[in-house]
Tab-separated table of C-alpha atoms in Angstrom:
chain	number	residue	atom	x	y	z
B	1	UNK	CA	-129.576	87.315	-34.920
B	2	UNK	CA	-129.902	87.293	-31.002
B	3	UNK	CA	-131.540	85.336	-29.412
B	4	UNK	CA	-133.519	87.113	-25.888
B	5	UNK	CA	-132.493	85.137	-22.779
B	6	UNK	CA	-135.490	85.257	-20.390
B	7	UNK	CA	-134.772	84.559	-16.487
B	8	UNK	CA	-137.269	81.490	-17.016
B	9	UNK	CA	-134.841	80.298	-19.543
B	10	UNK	CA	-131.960	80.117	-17.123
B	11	UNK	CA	-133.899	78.632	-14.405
B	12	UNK	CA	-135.014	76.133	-17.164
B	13	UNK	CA	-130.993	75.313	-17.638
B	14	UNK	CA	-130.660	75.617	-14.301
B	15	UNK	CA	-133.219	72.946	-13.036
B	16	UNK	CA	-131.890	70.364	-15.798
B	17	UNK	CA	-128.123	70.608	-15.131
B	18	UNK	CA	-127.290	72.028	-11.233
B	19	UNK	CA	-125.326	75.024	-12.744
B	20	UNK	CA	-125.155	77.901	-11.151
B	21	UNK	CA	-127.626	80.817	-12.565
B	22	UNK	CA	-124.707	82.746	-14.031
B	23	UNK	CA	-122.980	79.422	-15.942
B	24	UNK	CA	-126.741	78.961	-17.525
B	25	UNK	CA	-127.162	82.495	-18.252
B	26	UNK	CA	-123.570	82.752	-20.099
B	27	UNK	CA	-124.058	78.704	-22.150
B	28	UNK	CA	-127.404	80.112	-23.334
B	29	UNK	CA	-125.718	83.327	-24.705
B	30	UNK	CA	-123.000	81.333	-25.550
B	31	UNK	CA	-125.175	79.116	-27.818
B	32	UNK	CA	-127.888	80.810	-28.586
B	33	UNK	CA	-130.647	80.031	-26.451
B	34	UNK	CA	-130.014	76.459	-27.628
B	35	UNK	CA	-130.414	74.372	-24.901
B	36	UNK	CA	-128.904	71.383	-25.814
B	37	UNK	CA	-125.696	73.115	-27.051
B	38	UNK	CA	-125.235	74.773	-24.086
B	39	UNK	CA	-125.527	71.859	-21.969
B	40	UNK	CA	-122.460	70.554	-24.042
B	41	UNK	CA	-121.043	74.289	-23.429
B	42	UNK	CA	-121.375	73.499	-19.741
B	43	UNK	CA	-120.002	69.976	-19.954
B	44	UNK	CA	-116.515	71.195	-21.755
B	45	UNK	CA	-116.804	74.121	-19.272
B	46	UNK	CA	-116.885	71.428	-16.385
B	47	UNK	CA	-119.926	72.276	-14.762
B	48	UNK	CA	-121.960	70.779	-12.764
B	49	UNK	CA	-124.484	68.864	-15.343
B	50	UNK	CA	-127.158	66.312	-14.541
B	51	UNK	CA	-127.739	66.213	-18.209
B	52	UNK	CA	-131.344	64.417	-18.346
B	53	UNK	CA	-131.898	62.931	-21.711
B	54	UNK	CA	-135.392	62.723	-22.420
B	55	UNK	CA	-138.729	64.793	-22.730
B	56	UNK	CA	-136.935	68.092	-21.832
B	57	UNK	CA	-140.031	69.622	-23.475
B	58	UNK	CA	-142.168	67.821	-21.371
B	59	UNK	CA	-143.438	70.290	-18.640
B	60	UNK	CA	-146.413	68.425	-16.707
B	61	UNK	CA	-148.468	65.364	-17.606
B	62	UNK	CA	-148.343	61.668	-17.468
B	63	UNK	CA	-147.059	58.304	-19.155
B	64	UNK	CA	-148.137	55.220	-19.696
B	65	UNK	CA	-146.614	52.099	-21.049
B	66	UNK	CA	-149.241	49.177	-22.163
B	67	UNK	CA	-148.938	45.654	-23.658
B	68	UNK	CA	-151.248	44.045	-26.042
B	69	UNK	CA	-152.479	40.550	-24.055
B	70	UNK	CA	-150.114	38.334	-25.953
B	71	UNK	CA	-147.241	40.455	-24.730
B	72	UNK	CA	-145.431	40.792	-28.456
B	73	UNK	CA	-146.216	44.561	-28.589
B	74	UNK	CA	-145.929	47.326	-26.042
B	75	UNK	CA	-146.683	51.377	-26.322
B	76	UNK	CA	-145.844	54.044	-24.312
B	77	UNK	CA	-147.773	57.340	-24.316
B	78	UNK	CA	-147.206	61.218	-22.653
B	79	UNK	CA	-150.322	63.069	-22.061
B	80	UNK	CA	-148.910	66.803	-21.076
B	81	UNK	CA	-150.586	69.170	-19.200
B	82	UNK	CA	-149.768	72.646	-18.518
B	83	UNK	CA	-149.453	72.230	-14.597
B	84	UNK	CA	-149.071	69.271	-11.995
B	85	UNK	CA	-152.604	70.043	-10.380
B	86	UNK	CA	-153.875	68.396	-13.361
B	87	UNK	CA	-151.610	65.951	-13.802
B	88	UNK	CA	-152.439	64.730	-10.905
B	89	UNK	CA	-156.163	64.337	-10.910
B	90	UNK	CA	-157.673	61.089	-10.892
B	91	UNK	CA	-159.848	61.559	-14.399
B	92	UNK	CA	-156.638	62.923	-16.451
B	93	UNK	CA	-154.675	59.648	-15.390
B	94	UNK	CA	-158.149	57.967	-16.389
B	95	UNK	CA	-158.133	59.673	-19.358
B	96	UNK	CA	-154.579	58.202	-20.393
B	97	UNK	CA	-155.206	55.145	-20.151
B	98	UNK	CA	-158.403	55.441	-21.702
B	99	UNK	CA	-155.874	56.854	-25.050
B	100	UNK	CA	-153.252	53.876	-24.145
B	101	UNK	CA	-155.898	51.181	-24.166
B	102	UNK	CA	-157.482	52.610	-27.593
B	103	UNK	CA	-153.684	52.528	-28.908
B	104	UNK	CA	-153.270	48.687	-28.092
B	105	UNK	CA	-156.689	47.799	-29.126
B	106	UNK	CA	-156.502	49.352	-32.537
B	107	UNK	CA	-153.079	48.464	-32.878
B	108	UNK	CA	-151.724	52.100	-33.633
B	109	UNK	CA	-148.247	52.268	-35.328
B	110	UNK	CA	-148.038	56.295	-34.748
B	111	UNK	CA	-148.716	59.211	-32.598
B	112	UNK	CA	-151.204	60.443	-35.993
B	113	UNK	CA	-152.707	57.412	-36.226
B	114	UNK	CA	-153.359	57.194	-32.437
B	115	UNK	CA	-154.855	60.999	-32.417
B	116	UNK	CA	-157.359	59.556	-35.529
B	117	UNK	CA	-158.830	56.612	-33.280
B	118	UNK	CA	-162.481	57.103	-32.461
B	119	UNK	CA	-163.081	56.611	-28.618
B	120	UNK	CA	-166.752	57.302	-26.819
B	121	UNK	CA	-167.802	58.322	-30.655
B	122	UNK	CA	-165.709	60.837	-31.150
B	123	UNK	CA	-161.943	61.152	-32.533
B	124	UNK	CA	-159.140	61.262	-29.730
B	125	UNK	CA	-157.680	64.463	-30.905
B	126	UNK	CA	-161.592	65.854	-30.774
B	127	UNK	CA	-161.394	64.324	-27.203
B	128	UNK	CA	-158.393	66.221	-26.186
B	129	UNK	CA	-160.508	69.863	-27.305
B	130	UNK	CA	-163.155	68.625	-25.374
B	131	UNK	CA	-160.635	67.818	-22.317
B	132	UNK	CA	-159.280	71.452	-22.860
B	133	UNK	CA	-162.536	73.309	-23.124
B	134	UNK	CA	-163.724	71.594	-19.762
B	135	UNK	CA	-160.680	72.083	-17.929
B	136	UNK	CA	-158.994	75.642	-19.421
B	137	UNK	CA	-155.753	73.927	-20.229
B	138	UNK	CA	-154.336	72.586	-23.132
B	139	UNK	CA	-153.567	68.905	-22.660
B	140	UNK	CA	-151.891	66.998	-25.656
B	141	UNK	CA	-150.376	63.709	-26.618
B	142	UNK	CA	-146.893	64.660	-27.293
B	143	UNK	CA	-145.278	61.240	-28.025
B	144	UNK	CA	-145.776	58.016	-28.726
B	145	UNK	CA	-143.300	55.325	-28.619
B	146	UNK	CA	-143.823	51.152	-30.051
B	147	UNK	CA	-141.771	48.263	-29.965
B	148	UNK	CA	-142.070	44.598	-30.827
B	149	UNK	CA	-140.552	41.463	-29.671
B	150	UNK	CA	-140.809	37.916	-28.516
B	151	UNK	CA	-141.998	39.626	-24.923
B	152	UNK	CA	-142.524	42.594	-24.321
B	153	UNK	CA	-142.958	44.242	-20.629
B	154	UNK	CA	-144.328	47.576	-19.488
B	155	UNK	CA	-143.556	49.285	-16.490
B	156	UNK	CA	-145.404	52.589	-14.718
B	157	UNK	CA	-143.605	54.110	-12.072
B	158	UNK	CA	-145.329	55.318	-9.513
B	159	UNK	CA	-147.001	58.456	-10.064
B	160	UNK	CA	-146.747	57.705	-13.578
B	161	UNK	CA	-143.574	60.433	-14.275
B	162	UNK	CA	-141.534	57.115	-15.984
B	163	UNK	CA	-142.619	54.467	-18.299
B	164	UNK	CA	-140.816	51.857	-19.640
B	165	UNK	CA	-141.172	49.111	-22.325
B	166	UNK	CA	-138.599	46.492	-22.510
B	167	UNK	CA	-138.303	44.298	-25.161
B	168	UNK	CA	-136.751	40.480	-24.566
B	169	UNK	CA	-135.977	37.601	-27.126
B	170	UNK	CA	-137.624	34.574	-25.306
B	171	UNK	CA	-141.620	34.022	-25.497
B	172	UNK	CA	-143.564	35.406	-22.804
B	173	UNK	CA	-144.274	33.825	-19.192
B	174	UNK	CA	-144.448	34.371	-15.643
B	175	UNK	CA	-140.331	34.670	-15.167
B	176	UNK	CA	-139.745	36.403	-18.077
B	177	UNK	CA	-142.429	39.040	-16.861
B	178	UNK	CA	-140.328	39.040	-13.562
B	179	UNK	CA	-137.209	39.735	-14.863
B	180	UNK	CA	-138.354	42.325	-17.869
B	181	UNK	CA	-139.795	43.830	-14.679
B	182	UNK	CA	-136.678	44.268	-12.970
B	183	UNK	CA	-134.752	45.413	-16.167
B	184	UNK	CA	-137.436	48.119	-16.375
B	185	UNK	CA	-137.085	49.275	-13.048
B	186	UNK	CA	-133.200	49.660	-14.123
B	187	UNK	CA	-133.904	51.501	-17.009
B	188	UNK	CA	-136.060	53.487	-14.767
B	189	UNK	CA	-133.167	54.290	-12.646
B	190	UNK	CA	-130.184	54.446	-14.740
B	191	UNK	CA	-131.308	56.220	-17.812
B	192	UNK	CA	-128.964	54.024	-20.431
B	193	UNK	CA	-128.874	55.540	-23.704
B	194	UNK	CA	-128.888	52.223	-25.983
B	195	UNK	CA	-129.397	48.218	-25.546
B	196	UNK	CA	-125.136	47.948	-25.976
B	197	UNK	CA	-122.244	49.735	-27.402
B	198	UNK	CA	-123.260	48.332	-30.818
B	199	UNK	CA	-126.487	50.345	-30.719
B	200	UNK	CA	-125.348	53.580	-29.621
B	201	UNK	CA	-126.061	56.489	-32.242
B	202	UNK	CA	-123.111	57.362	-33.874
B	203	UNK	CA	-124.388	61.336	-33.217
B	204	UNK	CA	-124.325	60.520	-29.605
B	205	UNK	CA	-120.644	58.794	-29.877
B	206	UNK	CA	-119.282	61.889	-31.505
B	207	UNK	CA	-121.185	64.363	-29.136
B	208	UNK	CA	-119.348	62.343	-25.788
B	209	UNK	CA	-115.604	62.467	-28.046
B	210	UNK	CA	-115.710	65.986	-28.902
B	211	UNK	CA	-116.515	66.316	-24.947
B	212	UNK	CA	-114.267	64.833	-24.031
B	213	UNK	CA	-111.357	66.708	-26.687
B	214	UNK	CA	-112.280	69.601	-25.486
B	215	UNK	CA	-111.833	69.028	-21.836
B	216	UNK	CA	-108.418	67.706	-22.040
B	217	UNK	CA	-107.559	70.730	-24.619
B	218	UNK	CA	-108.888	72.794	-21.296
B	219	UNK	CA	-106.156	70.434	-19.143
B	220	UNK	CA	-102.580	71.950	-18.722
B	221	UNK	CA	-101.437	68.486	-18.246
B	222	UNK	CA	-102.375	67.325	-21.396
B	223	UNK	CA	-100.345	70.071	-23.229
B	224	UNK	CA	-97.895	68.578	-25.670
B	225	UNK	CA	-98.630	65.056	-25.211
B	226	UNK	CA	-98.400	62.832	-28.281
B	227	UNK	CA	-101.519	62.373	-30.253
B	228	UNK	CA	-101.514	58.375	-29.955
B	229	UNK	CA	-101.636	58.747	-25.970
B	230	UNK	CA	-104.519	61.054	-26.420
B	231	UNK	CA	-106.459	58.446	-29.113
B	232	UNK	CA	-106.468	55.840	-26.033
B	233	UNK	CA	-107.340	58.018	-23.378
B	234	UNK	CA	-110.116	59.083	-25.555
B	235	UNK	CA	-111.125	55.606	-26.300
B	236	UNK	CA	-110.594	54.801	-22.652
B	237	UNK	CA	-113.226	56.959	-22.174
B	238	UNK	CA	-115.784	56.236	-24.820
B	239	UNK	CA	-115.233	53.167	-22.749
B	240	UNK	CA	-116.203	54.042	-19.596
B	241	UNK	CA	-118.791	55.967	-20.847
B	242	UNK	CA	-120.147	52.582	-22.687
B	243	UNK	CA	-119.990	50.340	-19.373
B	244	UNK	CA	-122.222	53.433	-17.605
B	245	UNK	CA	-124.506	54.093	-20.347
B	246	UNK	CA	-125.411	51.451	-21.880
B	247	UNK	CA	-127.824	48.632	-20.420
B	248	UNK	CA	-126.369	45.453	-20.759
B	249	UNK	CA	-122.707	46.713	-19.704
B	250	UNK	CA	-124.242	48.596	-16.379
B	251	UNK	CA	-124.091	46.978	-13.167
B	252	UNK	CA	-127.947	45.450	-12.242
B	253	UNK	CA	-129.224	47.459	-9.552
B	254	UNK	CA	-130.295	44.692	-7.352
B	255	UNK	CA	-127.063	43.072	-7.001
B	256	UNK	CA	-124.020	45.280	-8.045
B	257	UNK	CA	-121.968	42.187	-8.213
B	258	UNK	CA	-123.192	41.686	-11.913
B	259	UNK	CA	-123.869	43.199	-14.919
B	260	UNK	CA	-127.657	43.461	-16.476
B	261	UNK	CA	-126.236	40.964	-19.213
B	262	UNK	CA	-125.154	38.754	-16.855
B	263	UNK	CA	-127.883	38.850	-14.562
B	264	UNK	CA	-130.551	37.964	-17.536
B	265	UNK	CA	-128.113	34.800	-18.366
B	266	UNK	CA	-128.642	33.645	-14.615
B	267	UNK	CA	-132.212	33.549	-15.612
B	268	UNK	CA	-131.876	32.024	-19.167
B	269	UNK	CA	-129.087	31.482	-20.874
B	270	UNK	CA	-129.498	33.291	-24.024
B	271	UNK	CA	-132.102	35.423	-22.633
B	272	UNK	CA	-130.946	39.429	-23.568
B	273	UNK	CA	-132.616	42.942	-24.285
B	274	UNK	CA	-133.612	43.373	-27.846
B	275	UNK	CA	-135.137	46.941	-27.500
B	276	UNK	CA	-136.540	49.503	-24.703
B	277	UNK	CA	-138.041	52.577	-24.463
B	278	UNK	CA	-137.870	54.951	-21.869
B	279	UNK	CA	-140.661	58.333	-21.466
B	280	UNK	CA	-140.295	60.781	-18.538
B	281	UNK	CA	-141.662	63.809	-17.249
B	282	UNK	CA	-139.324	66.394	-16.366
């Protein structure tokens, strides 16, 4: 069955990815209206593809990353709204941290659990209908994200768009704050998609080789080559796609000269990233 491709659709694909309108229209044909397939579509296509990989549901809203006060737990929340006038205003932000606080103090370990939590006697998802009927939009808590270590650090961007949690193996104090804050702002900027190349989804590992398979199919240059040159130039790409997406391997934005890994030694010397988490609007 077909699926109808609206104009808001392709402007969707559009705003994600730089394609031009006709490239979105044609990958969402191509694939069904399935957005994520046809950014792949446009990938092997060679498009132009800024490929964002989080909260592409996520249309307005806010979210906030929080620690509980001996730093071995951190949460991150989105609270969506329907538009960015809201998202905006003063007592929505007020309101999410109002649902991030109630998270850390009751020590939530899910979004359900979270939405159960009594706050100013009444539940939080009965606070969200009450937020809806006195505003005339539907507001939600979409996700919720946890992670534990020996410190953890939270970072809000400004305009709370990003959040990040970083998780670190050494105990908590004022330099490991420092640096977890630093790591988070590179997380922030860079997107990585895992810790290391050990902790990269296997899905996401075959996604980037059949990629990259289908490209040099698409290359006239790589007709009739022998399969063993193509294995390594395949694995010379998984690679280079490790060293750019994943944390440790990336060079540290505040001094290009190292890596993340090396720049947390310089700190400590077995001081590494056990865990992050990354939410975004847009």
């Amino acid at each position: 069955m077909s699926v109808t491709i609206t104009a808001s659709d392709v402007n969707k694909l559009r705003q994600q990815t730089g394609a031009g309108m006709m490239d979105c229209r044609a990958a969402l044909q191509e694939t069904n209206g399935d957005f994520e397939a046809a950014i792949d579509f446009l990938r092997k296509k060679g498009q132009k593809v800024a490929d964002k990989r989080s909260d592409r549901d996520a249309k307005e809203g806010v979210v906030i990353a929080a620690t509980t006060a001996d730093h071995k737990t951190g949460i991150v929340i989105n609270l969506t709204s329907e538009t960015d006038f809201v998202a905006k205003n003063e007592d929505f932000i007020k309101l999410a941290f109002s649902f991030s606080n109630a998270a850390i103090q009751n020590n939530c370990q899910s979004l359900e659990e979270l939405k159960n939590t009594m706050i100013d006697n009444v539940t939080i998802s009965d606070k969200l209908l009450e937020t809806v009927a006195k505003i005339g939009e539907k507001i939600d808590i979409t996700r919720f994200e946890r992670i534990q270590a020996e410190s953890v650090v939270a970072y809000n961007h400004a305009g709370y768009r990003v959040a990040v949690l970083v998780g670190m193996n050494q105990a908590h104090n004022e330099g490991i704050e420092a640096c977890g804050k630093d790591v988070a702002m590179q997380i922030a900027a860079m997107n990585p998609v895992a810790v290391d190349p050990a902790s990269v989804p296997e899905t996401t590992i075959a996604r980037e080789k059949d990629i990259i398979l289908d490209q040099m199919k698409a290359d006239p240059k790589m007709a009739g080559k022998p399969e063993e040159m193509l294995n390594k130039i395949v694995e010379g790409k998984i690679n280079a796609f490790f060293k750019e997406n994943t944390l440790l391997a990336q060079p540290f934005v505040k001094d290009g000269g190292k890596t993340v890994a090396e720049y947390l030694k310089s700190i400590q010397p077995d001081l590494t990233v056990t865990a992050f988490n990354r939410l975004n609007i847009g």
